[in-house]
Every structure is written in structure tokens, then in C-alpha cells.
CSV table of C-alpha atoms and ligand atoms in Angstrom, one decimal:
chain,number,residue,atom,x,y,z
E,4,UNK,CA,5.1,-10.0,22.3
E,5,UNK,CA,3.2,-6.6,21.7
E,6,UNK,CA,-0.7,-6.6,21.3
E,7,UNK,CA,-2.5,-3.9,19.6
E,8,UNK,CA,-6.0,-4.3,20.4
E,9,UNK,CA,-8.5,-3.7,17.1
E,10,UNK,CA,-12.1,-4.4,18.2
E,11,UNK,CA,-14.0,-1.8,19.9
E,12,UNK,CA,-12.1,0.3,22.0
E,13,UNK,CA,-9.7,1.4,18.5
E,14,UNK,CA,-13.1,2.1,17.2
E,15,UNK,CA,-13.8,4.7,20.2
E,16,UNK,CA,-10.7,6.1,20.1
E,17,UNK,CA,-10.3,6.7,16.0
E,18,UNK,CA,-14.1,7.0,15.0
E,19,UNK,CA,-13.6,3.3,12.5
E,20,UNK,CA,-12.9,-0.1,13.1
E,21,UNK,CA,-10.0,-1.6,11.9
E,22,UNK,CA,-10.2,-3.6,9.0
E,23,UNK,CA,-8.6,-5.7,6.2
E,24,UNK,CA,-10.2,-6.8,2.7
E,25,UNK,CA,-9.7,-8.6,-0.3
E,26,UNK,CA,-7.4,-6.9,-3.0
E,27,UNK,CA,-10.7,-8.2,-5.3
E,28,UNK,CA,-13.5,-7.0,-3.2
E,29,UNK,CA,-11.8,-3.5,-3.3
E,30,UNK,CA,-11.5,-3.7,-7.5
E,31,UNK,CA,-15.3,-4.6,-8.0
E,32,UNK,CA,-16.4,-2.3,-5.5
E,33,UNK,CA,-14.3,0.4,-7.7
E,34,UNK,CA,-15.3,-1.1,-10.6
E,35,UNK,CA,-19.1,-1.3,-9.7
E,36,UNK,CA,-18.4,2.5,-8.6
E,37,UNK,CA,-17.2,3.4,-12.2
E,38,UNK,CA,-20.2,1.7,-14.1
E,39,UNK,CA,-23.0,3.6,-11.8
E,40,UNK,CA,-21.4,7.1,-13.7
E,41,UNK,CA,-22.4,6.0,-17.3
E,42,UNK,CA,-18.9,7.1,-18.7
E,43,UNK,CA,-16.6,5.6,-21.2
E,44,UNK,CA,-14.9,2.4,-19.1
E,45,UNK,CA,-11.6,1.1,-21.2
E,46,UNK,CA,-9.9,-1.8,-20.8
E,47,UNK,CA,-6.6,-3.0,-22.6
E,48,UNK,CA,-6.1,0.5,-23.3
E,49,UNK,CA,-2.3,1.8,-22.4
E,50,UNK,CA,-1.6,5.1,-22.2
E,51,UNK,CA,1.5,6.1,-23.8
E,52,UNK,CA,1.9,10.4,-23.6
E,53,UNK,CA,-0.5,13.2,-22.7
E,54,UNK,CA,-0.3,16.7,-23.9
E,55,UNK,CA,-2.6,19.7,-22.4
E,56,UNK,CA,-3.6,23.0,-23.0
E,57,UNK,CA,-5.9,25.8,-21.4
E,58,UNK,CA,-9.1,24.0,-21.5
E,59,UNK,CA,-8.3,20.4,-21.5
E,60,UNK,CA,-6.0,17.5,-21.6
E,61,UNK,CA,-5.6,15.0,-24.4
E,62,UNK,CA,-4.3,11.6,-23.8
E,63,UNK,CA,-2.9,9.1,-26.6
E,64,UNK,CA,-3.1,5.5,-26.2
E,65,UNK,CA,-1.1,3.0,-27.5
E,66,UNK,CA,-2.9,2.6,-31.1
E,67,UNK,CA,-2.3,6.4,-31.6
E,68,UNK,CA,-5.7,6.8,-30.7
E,69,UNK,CA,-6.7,10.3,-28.7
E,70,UNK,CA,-8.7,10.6,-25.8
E,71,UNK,CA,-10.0,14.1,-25.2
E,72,UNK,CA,-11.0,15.3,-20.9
E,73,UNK,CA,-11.2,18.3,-19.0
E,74,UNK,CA,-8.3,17.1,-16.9
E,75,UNK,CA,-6.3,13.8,-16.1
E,76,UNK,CA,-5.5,12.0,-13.2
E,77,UNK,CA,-2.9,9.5,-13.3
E,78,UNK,CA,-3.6,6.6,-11.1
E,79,UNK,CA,-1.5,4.6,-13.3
E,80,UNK,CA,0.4,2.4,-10.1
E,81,UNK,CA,4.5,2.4,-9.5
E,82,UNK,CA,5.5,2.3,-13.1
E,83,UNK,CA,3.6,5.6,-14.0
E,84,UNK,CA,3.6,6.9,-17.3
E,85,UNK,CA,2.3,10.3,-16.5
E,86,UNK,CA,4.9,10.5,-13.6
E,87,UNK,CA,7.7,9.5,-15.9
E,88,UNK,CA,7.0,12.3,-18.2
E,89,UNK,CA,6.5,14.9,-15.7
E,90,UNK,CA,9.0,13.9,-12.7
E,91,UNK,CA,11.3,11.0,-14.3
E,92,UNK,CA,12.6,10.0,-11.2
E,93,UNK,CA,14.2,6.5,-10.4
E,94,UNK,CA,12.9,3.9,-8.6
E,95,UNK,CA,14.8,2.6,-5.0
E,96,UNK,CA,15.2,-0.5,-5.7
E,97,UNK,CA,15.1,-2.3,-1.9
E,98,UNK,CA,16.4,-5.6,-1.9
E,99,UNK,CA,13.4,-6.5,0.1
E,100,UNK,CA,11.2,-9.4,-1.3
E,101,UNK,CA,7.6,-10.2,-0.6
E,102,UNK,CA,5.9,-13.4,-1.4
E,103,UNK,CA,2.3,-13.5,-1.2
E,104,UNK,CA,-0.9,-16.2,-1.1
E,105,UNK,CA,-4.2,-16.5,-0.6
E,106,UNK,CA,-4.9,-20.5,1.8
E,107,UNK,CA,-8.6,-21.5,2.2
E,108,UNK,CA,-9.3,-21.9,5.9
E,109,UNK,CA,-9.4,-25.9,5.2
E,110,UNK,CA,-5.7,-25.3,4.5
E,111,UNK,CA,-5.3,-23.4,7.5
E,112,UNK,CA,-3.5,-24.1,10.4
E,113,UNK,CA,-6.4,-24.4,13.3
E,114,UNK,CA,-4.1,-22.9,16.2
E,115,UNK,CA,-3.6,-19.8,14.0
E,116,UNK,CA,-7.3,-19.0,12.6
E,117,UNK,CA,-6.9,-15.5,14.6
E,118,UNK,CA,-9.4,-12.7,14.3
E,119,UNK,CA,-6.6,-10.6,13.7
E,120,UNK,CA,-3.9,-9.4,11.8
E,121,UNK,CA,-0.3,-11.0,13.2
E,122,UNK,CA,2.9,-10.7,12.5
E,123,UNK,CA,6.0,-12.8,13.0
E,124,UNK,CA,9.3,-11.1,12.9
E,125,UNK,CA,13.0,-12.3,12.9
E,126,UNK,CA,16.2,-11.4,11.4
E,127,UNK,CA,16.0,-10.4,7.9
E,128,UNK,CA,12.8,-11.4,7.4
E,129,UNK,CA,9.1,-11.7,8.7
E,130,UNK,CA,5.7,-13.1,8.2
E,131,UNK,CA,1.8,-11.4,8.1
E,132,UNK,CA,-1.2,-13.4,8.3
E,133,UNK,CA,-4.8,-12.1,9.0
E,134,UNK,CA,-8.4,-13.6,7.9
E,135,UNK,CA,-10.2,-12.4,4.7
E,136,UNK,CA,-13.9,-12.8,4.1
E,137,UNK,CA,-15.2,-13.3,7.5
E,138,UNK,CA,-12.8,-16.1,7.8
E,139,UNK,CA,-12.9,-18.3,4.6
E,140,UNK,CA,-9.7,-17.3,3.3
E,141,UNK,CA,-6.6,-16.1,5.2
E,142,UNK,CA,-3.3,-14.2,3.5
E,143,UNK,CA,-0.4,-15.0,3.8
E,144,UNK,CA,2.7,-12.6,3.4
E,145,UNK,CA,6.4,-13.1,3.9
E,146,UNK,CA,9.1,-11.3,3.4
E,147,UNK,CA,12.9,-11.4,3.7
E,148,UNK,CA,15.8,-9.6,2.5
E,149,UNK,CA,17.0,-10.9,-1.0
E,150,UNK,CA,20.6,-12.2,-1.2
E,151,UNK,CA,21.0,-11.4,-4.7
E,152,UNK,CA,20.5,-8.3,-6.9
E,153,UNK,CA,16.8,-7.7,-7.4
E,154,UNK,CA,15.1,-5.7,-10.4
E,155,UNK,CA,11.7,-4.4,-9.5
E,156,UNK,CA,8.7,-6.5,-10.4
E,157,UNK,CA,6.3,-9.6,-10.0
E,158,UNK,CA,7.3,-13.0,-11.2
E,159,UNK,CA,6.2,-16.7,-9.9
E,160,UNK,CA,7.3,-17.6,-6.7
E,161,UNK,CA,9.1,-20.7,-5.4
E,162,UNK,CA,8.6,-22.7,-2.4
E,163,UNK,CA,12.0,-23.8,-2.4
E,164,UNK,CA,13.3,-20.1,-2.2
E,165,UNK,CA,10.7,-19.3,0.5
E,166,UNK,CA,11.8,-21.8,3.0
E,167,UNK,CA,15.6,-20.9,2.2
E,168,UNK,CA,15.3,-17.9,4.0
E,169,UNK,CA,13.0,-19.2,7.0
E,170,UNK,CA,15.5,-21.6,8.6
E,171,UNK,CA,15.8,-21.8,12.1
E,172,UNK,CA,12.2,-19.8,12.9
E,173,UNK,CA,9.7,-21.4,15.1
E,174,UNK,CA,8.0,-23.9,14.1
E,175,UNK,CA,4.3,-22.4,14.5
E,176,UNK,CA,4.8,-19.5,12.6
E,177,UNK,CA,6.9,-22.0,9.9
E,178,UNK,CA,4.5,-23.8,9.4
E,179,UNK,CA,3.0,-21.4,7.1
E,180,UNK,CA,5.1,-20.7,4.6
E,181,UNK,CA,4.8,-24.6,3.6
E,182,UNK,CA,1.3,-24.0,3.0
E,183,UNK,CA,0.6,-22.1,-0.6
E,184,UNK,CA,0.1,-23.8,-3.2
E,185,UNK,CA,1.7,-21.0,-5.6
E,186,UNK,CA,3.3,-18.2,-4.1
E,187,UNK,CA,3.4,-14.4,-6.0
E,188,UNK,CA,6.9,-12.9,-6.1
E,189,UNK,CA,7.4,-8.9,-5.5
E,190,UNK,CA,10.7,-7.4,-6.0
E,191,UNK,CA,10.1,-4.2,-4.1
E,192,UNK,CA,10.7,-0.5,-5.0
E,193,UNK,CA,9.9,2.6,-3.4
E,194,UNK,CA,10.8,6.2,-5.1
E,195,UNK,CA,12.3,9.6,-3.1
E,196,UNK,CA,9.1,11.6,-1.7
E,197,UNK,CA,8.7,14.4,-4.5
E,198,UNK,CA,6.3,17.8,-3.4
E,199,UNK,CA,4.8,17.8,-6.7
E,200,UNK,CA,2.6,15.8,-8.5
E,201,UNK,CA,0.2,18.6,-9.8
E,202,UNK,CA,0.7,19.8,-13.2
E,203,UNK,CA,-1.9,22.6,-14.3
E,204,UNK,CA,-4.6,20.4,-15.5
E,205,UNK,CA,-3.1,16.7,-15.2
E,206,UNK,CA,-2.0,15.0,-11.4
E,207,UNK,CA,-1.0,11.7,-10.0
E,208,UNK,CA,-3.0,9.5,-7.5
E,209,UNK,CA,-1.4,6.4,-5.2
E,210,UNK,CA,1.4,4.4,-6.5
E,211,UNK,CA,1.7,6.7,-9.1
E,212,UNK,CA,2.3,10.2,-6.8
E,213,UNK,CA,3.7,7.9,-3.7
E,214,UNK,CA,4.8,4.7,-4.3
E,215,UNK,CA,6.0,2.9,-1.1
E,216,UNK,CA,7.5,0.0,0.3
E,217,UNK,CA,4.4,-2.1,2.0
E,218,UNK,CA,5.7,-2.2,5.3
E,219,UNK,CA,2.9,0.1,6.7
E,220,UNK,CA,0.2,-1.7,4.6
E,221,UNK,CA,-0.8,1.3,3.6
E,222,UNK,CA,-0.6,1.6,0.1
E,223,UNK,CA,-3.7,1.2,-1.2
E,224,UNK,CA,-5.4,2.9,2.2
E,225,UNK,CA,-3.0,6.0,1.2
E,226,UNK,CA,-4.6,5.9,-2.8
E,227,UNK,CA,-8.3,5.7,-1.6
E,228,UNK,CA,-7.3,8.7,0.8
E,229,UNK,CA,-6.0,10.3,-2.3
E,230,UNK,CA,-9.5,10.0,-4.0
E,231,UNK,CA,-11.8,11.2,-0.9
E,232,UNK,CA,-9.8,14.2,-0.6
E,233,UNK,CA,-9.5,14.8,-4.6
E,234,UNK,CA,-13.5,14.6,-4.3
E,235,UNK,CA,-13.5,17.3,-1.6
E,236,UNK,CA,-10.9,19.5,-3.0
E,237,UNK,CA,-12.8,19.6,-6.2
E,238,UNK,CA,-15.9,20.3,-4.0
E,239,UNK,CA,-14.3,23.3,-2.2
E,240,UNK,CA,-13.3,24.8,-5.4
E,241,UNK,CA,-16.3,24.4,-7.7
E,242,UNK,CA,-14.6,22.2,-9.7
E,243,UNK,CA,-11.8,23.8,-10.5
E,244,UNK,CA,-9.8,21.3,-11.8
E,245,UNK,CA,-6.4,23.4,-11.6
E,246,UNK,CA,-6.9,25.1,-7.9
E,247,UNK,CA,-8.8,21.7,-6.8
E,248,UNK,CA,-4.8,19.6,-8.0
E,249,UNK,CA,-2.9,22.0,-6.0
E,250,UNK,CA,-5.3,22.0,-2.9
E,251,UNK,CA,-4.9,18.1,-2.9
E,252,UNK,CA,-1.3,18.1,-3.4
E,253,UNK,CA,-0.9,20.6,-0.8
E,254,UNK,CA,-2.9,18.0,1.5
E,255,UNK,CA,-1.4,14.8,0.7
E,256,UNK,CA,2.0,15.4,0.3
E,257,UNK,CA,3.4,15.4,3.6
E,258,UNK,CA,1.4,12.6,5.3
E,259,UNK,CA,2.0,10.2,2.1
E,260,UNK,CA,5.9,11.0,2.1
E,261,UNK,CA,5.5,10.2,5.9
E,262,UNK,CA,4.0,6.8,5.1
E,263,UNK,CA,6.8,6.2,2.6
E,264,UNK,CA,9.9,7.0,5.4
E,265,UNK,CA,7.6,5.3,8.0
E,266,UNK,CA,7.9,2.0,6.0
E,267,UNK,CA,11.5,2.2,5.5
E,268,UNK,CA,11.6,2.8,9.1
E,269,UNK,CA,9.1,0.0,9.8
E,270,UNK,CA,11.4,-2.5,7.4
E,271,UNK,CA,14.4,-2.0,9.7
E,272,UNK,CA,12.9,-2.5,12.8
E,273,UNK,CA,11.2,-5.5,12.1
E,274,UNK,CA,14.0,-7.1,10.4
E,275,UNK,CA,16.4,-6.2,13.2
E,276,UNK,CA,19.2,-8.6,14.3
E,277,UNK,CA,21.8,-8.6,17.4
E,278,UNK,CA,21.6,-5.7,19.4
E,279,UNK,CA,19.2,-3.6,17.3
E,280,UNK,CA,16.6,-6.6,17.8
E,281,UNK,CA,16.7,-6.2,21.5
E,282,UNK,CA,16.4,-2.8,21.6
E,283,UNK,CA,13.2,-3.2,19.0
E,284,UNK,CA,11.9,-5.8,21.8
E,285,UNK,CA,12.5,-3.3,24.8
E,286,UNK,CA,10.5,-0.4,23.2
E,287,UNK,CA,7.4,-2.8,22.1
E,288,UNK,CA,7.0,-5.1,25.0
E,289,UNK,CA,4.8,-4.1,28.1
E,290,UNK,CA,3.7,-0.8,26.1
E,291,UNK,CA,-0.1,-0.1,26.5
E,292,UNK,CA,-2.9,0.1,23.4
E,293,UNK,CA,-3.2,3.6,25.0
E,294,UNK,CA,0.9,4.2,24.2
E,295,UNK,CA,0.2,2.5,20.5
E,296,UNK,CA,-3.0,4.5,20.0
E,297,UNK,CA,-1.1,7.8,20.5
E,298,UNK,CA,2.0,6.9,18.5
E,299,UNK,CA,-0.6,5.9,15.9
E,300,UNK,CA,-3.0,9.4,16.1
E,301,UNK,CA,-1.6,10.7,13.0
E,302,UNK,CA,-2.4,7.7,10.8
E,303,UNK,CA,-5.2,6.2,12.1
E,304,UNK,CA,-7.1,9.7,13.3
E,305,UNK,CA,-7.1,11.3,9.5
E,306,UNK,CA,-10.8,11.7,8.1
E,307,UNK,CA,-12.9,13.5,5.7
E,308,UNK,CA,-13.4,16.5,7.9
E,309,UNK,CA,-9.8,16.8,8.2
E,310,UNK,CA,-8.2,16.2,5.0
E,311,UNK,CA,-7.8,19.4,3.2
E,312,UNK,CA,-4.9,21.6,4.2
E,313,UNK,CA,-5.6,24.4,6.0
E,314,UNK,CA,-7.1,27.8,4.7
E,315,UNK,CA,-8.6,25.5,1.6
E,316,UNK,CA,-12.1,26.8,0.8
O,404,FAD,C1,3.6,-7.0,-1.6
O,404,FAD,C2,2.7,-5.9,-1.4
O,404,FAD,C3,1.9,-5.8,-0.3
O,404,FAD,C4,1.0,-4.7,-0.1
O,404,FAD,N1,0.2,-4.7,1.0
O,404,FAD,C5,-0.7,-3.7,1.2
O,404,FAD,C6,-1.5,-3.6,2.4
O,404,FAD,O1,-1.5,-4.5,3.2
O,404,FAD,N2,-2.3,-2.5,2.5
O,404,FAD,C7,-2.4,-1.5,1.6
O,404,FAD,O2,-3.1,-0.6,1.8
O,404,FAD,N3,-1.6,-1.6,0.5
O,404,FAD,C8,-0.7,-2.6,0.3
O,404,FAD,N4,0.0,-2.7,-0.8
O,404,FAD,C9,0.1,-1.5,-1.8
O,404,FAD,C10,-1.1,-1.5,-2.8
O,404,FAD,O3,-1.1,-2.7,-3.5
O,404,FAD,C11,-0.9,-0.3,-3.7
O,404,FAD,O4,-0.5,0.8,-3.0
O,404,FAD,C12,-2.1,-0.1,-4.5
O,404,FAD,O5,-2.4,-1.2,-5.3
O,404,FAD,C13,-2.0,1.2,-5.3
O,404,FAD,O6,-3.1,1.4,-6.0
O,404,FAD,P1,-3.1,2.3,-7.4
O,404,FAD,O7,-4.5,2.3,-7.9
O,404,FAD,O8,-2.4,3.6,-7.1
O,404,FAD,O9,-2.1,1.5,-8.3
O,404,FAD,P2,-2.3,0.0,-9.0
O,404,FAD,O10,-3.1,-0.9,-8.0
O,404,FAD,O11,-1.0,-0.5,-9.4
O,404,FAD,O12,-3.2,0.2,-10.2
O,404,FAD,C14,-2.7,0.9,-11.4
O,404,FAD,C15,-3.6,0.6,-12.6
O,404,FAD,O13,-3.2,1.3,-13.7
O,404,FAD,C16,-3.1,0.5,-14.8
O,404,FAD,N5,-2.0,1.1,-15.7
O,404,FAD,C17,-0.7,1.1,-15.5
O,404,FAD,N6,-0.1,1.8,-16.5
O,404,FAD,C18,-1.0,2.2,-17.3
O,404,FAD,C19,-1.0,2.9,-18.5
O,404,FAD,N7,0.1,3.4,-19.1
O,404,FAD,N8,-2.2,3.2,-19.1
O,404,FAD,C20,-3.4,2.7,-18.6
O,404,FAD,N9,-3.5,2.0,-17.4
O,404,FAD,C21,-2.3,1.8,-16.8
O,404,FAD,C22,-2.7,-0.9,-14.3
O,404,FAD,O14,-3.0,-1.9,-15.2
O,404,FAD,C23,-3.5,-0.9,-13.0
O,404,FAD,O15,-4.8,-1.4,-13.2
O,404,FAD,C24,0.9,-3.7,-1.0
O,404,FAD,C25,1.7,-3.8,-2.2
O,404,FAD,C26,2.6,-4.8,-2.4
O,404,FAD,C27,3.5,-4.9,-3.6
């Protein structure tokens, strides 16, 4: 068993606690962030193709309709449009399947209401848990390596297909995949790091410029990164939209394609069996927060002071 220890002395060493939220609470914070501007908010609105020229960019929807900016960013998640037009690169399908659901804490099993986030891993497959809301809710997560040919997406889950792939695991952390109610099902993809994602006056953001598998659980962390240091590249350059795109790709690229090989990494080792499972034991067990702190500087230690690449202003 390994321990990472998250309460106060992670907060010395990296300057922020650490911390897990609601998918929701994140959207209506975004959401809530959107409305203070005044602007034009659309929903049900798909964009379909985007065409730009020296002062602008103008994107068409899928009623034809044209929608006319200074510039474009493409936060458009793992299936992006912009990115298909510009890069058209193929997904990596993994084989790796995700099942997810939210339990009330009524539902949850008393001896594993932990303050903390936890993880249970085994051959093939493993298990996340952690509190959400101060403890109302808690999240499930398992995943496993598929035995059949998976296409990329989200459909319904199934019990039934959950606990076929969690035989022979002990029984406490068992016990949770019997709870959900309804389970989500992701098929997951990532794509080949690329080193661009600016295009004069148009760029990606998250999934769209760095999709990624979610064994770092660093996805979304990586996208709201992506916006901070859009904000300050933009800042630095006096809003410049086509100097401010290449600063921030310039400073993402490298730590997001890191995330992206990390998790591949991270998806091996915690699905090890045989003798690649004892040697994952032998380099966790015994090692001090002090050890995982250092091997974690280069996440964990990124801030707004530091995110532009050097020689920026
Ligand atoms: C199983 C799983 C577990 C995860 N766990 C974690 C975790 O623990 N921690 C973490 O940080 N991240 C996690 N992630 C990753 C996280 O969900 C994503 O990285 C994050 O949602 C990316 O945000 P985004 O805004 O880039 O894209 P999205 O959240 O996908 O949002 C894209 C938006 O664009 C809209 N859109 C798409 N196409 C168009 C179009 N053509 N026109 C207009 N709008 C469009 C979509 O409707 C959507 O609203 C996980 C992901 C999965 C699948």
C-alpha cells in the first residue's frame, strides 16, 4: 500500500491544496463565468467549418448560419471539429473502458467514507473512489481492459459487464462496483501528441489540442490550465491574438503531451500482472510523501507565475 498524504503539508510544499469537484460544479462555475461578460451565449449551436482572414475569423454553424470574431478558440472536446480540419489526425483507440457513477453517501459503504481519493488496483483493471461535496456524494470509477473491439464513445453501462471483469478482487473494494444504480460507459481514446495547435488567428484548448487517456485525472485540470495561461499570453502581448496563440502553444505543448504519455504510462502500471505487478509494488511501497512530492514537482508545482515559456513578454 502507498499513501500520498493531501492535507496540509502538500499544501506547503506546492502552494494549493489538493482537491476534487463535481464535473457540475465546475460547468456552472464556467457557465456563471460566461454570463458576468454580457456576450452572445449559444446553446444547440454545432459548429460545422471556420474560415479566417487578416482581421478575423468567421465560423458557420450547422443552419449555415455565420458567426463573425476577432479569433477562435476551439475548446470543442475529443471529437474536435476545428482540430479535424486543421490537423486530421486519428484517434488511439485504447481498449481501456471506464465506467463511472455518482452514490449518495446513504448508499455508501461506511468503512470506505475516506477523506481522500483511493485507488484499488489489480490485473487489468482498477477502481477510484473519493468524496464529492464535502461528503454527500462520492464517485465511483472503474476501469478494466475491454475484451472485445471498442469504438470510441459513451453508451449506458451494465452491471452485469462490470462485475465480469472484477472477479476474484477483494471483497471491500468489490463491494463497490455493486453499488450504482446506472453506470456511464466510456470507450477511451487518446490522439499522438501534435506541436501545433495554433493557426494564425484560430487555436485549440483541452480535449480538443490534448486529448488524453484519464489515467492522470488530469484532463480537465490540463484545459483550465490551458485557459489561465491563454489569459496571460494574451495579457503579455496586448492582445494580440496571433503572437498571444503561439506564446500559449509554445507553453503548453510539452507539459500536456507529458500528461498524455504519463497516462499511458500510468495505465500500464496500474494494470500490471505477474512479474511486472511486483516490480510496480517494490517501487511504491515504503516510499516517502517527500519521494512522491519530488516525482510529482513538475505537475503539481506549475502556476500562474510560471506558465508562459520563457523569453514571453
Ligand atoms: C472517464 C473519464 C474520467 C475522467 N477523469 C478526469 C479527472 O479525474 N480529472 C480531470 O481533470 N479530468 C478527467 N477527465 C477528462 C475531462 O473530462 C476532460 O479532459 C475535460 O472534460 C475536457 O474539457 P474540454 O472543455 O476540453 O472538453 P469537453 O468537456 O468535452 O467540452 C467540449 C464542449 O464542446 C461542445 N462541442 C463539441 N463539438 C462542438 C461543435 N462542433 N460545435 C460547438 N460545440 C461543440 C460539447 O458539447 C462540449 O460542451 C476524465 C475523462 C473521462 C472520459
Amino acid at each position: 500500500m502507498g499513501k500520498i498524504p493531501t492535507g496540509e503539508a502538500f499544501r506547503q510544499r506546492f502552494g494549493n491544496p489538493h482537491a476534487v469537484i463535481h464535473r457540475v460544479d465546475v460547468h456552472l462555475s464556467l457557465l456563471e463565468g460566461a454570463q458576468e461578460t454580457g456576450r452572445s451565449n449559444f446553446t444547440s449551436t454545432r459548429m460545422e467549418r471556420v474560415e479566417q482572414d487578416d482581421t478575423g475569423v468567421t465560423v458557420f454553424d450547422q443552419k449555415g448560419q455565420a458567426h463573425r470574431g476577432l479569433a477562435l478558440i476551439g475548446a470543442d472536446g475529443v471529437k474536435s471539429v476545428l482540430r479535424a480540419q486543421y490537423v486530421n489526425d486519428p484517434p488511439r483507440i485504447t481498449g481501456h473502458v471506464v465506467y463511472r457513477a455518482v452514490v449518495d453517501r446513504a448508499d455508501f459503504p461506511e468503512n470506505l467514507q475516506w477523506n481522500a481519493a483511493s485507488i484499488w488496483v489489480g490485473p487489468n483493471c482498477h477502481l477510484v473512489h473519493y468524496p464529492l461535496r464535502g461528503g454527500e456524494q462520492y464517485n465511483v470509477v472503474v476501469t478494466f481492459n475491454s475484451r472485445k473491439q471498442e469504438e470510441w464513445g459513451v453508451t449506458e453501462g451494465s452491471k452485469e459487464e462490470v462485475q465480469s471483469y472484477f472477479q476474484g478482487i477483494c471483497p471491500k473494494a468489490r463491494q463497490l462496483i455493486d453499488l450504482p444504480k446506472s453506470w456511464k460507459r466510456w470507450a477511451t481514446a487518446d490522439r499522438e501528441p501534435i506541436g501545433q495547435w495554433s493557426f494564425g488567428r484560430t487555436t485549440l484548448l483541452g480535449d480538443a489540442a490534448h486529448p488524453t487517456t484519464q489515467y492522470m485525472a488530469q484532463g480537465a485540470c490540463m484545459a483550465l490550465e490551458d485557459a489561465v495561461t491563454l489569459g496571460e499570453a494574451l495579457r503579455v502581448n496586448g492582445n494580440d491574438f496571433v503572437k498571444a496563440f503561439d506564446l500559449y502553444q509554445r507553453s503548453r505543448v510539452a507539459r500536456t503531451a507529458r500528461i498524455v504519455l504519463s497516462g499511458r504510462e500510468m495505465g500500464r502500471i496500474y494494470h500490471a500482472k505477474g512479474v511486472e505487478r511486483l516490480v510496480r509494488n517494490e517501487l511504491w511501497k515504503g516510499r516517502s510523501p517527500e519521494r512522491f512530492y519530488d516525482a510529482m514537482e513538475w505537475l503539481y508545482g506549475w502556476n500562474v507565475k510560471n506558465c508562459l515559456a520563457p523569453g514571453a513578454a
